[in-house]
C-alpha positions as YAML, in Angstrom:
chain: A
units: angstrom
residues:
- id: 1
  name: MET
  ca: [0.16, -0.05, 0.34]
- id: 2
  name: PHE
  ca: [1.12, 3.45, -0.90]
- id: 3
  name: ALA
  ca: [0.14, 7.05, -0.91]
- id: 4
  name: ILE
  ca: [1.07, 10.46, -2.00]
- id: 5
  name: VAL
  ca: [0.95, 13.02, 0.70]
- id: 6
  name: GLU
  ca: [1.51, 16.71, 0.43]
- id: 7
  name: THR
  ca: [3.30, 18.64, 3.38]
- id: 8
  name: GLY
  ca: [5.18, 21.93, 3.49]
- id: 9
  name: GLY
  ca: [4.16, 22.96, -0.58]
- id: 10
  name: LYS
  ca: [5.73, 19.16, -1.61]
- id: 11
  name: GLN
  ca: [4.19, 15.78, -2.40]
- id: 12
  name: PHE
  ca: [5.49, 12.77, -1.27]
- id: 13
  name: ARG
  ca: [5.42, 8.69, -2.61]
- id: 14
  name: VAL
  ca: [5.20, 7.20, 0.94]
- id: 15
  name: GLU
  ca: [5.05, 3.66, 1.92]
- id: 16
  name: GLU
  ca: [4.76, 1.80, 5.42]
- id: 17
  name: GLY
  ca: [8.60, 1.86, 6.80]
- id: 18
  name: LEU
  ca: [9.79, 4.55, 4.47]
- id: 19
  name: GLN
  ca: [11.93, 7.60, 5.63]
- id: 20
  name: PHE
  ca: [11.71, 10.80, 3.46]
- id: 21
  name: LYS
  ca: [13.20, 14.33, 4.06]
- id: 22
  name: ALA
  ca: [10.38, 16.89, 4.48]
- id: 23
  name: PRO
  ca: [10.55, 20.57, 4.96]
- id: 24
  name: LYS
  ca: [10.93, 21.49, 8.63]
- id: 25
  name: MET
  ca: [8.08, 20.84, 10.72]
- id: 26
  name: GLU
  ca: [7.51, 22.05, 14.40]
- id: 27
  name: ALA
  ca: [7.68, 18.44, 16.27]
- id: 28
  name: GLU
  ca: [10.03, 16.99, 18.40]
- id: 29
  name: VAL
  ca: [11.82, 13.99, 18.06]
- id: 30
  name: GLY
  ca: [10.16, 10.84, 18.44]
- id: 31
  name: ALA
  ca: [6.77, 12.70, 18.11]
- id: 32
  name: GLU
  ca: [3.89, 11.09, 16.06]
- id: 33
  name: ILE
  ca: [2.43, 13.44, 13.92]
- id: 34
  name: ALA
  ca: [-0.77, 12.58, 11.01]
- id: 35
  name: LEU
  ca: [-0.55, 13.98, 7.49]
- id: 36
  name: ASP
  ca: [-3.84, 14.32, 6.31]
- id: 37
  name: ARG
  ca: [-3.74, 15.92, 2.89]
- id: 38
  name: VAL
  ca: [-3.49, 12.65, 1.06]
- id: 39
  name: LEU
  ca: [-4.25, 13.09, -2.48]
- id: 40
  name: LEU
  ca: [-4.12, 9.35, -3.70]
- id: 41
  name: VAL
  ca: [-3.87, 6.11, -2.16]
- id: 42
  name: GLN
  ca: [-3.62, 2.79, -3.48]
- id: 43
  name: GLY
  ca: [-4.01, -0.76, -2.01]
- id: 44
  name: GLU
  ca: [-4.94, -4.36, -2.43]
- id: 45
  name: SER
  ca: [-8.65, -3.48, -3.51]
- id: 46
  name: GLY
  ca: [-7.57, -0.70, -5.81]
- id: 47
  name: LEU
  ca: [-6.53, 3.19, -6.30]
- id: 48
  name: LYS
  ca: [-8.53, 5.82, -4.83]
- id: 49
  name: VAL
  ca: [-7.61, 9.33, -6.16]
- id: 50
  name: GLY
  ca: [-8.92, 12.44, -3.92]
- id: 51
  name: GLN
  ca: [-10.59, 15.68, -5.73]
- id: 52
  name: PRO
  ca: [-8.16, 17.03, -3.93]
- id: 53
  name: LEU
  ca: [-8.08, 15.16, -0.96]
- id: 54
  name: VAL
  ca: [-9.12, 11.41, -0.19]
- id: 55
  name: GLU
  ca: [-11.53, 11.70, 2.41]
- id: 56
  name: GLY
  ca: [-10.68, 10.35, 5.73]
- id: 57
  name: ALA
  ca: [-7.24, 8.77, 4.91]
- id: 58
  name: VAL
  ca: [-4.52, 9.48, 7.24]
- id: 59
  name: VAL
  ca: [-0.97, 8.91, 7.16]
- id: 60
  name: ARG
  ca: [0.66, 8.43, 10.22]
- id: 61
  name: CYS
  ca: [4.28, 8.97, 10.93]
- id: 62
  name: GLN
  ca: [7.11, 9.49, 13.68]
- id: 63
  name: VAL
  ca: [9.51, 12.26, 13.96]
- id: 64
  name: VAL
  ca: [13.45, 10.64, 13.54]
- id: 65
  name: ASP
  ca: [15.56, 13.70, 13.63]
- id: 66
  name: HIS
  ca: [15.68, 17.71, 12.42]
- id: 67
  name: GLY
  ca: [18.57, 19.05, 10.55]
- id: 68
  name: ARG
  ca: [20.04, 20.74, 7.71]
- id: 69
  name: ASP
  ca: [20.63, 19.33, 4.00]
- id: 70
  name: LYS
  ca: [23.80, 20.28, 1.85]
- id: 71
  name: LYS
  ca: [24.49, 23.78, 0.59]
- id: 72
  name: ILE
  ca: [22.87, 24.96, -2.60]
- id: 73
  name: ILE
  ca: [24.55, 27.63, -5.06]
- id: 74
  name: VAL
  ca: [22.95, 30.14, -6.64]
- id: 75
  name: PHE
  ca: [24.51, 32.01, -8.95]
- id: 76
  name: LYS
  ca: [23.58, 35.00, -10.81]
- id: 77
  name: LYS
  ca: [25.29, 36.63, -14.07]
- id: 78
  name: LYS
  ca: [24.15, 39.63, -16.54]
- id: 79
  name: ARG
  ca: [26.98, 38.75, -19.74]
- id: 80
  name: ARG
  ca: [28.54, 42.14, -20.50]
- id: 81
  name: LYS
  ca: [27.34, 43.97, -17.67]
- id: 82
  name: GLY
  ca: [29.70, 43.28, -14.76]
- id: 83
  name: TYR
  ca: [27.01, 41.80, -12.66]
- id: 84
  name: SER
  ca: [27.61, 38.34, -10.73]
- id: 85
  name: LYS
  ca: [26.51, 37.38, -7.47]
- id: 86
  name: LYS
  ca: [26.77, 34.18, -6.02]
- id: 87
  name: GLN
  ca: [25.03, 32.88, -2.86]
- id: 88
  name: GLY
  ca: [24.27, 29.66, -1.20]
- id: 89
  name: HIS
  ca: [21.77, 28.55, 1.27]
- id: 90
  name: ARG
  ca: [21.22, 25.33, 3.51]
- id: 91
  name: GLN
  ca: [17.39, 23.99, 3.22]
- id: 92
  name: ASP
  ca: [16.20, 22.62, 6.94]
- id: 93
  name: PHE
  ca: [14.37, 19.71, 6.82]
- id: 94
  name: THR
  ca: [12.83, 17.17, 9.14]
- id: 95
  name: LEU
  ca: [13.27, 13.12, 8.78]
- id: 96
  name: VAL
  ca: [9.87, 11.39, 9.04]
- id: 97
  name: LYS
  ca: [9.46, 7.50, 9.44]
- id: 98
  name: VAL
  ca: [6.17, 6.23, 7.83]
- id: 99
  name: THR
  ca: [4.31, 4.17, 10.59]
- id: 100
  name: GLY
  ca: [1.06, 3.72, 9.31]
- id: 101
  name: ILE
  ca: [-1.78, 4.47, 6.30]
- id: 102
  name: GLU
  ca: [-5.21, 4.86, 7.05]
- id: 103
  name: ALA
  ca: [-7.52, 5.07, 4.21]
- id: 104
  name: ALA
  ca: [-11.06, 3.22, 3.72]
- id: 105
  name: LEU
  ca: [-10.94, 1.81, 0.13]
...
């Protein structure tokens, strides 16, 4: 069984036992969270696509860790103008482990 969930403005394909990096969430390490913005659920009995969300579907997760991703370089340049600008940033993330998918198919 898998589901597609939306969190932090991004969509993720999740399965039970899978760990993924979501944009930073305000939750303590070890806390249980419920992702209720489920866009699609697929199980043994079929596929359920939400319009836009699947009614009553919830993905249960546990927060494993918080961290910062690798540095991303942003380089801007205008040719023949003598303009160039180099910036970098590191995105905060929350490492989340999926513990269960609840949906009525």
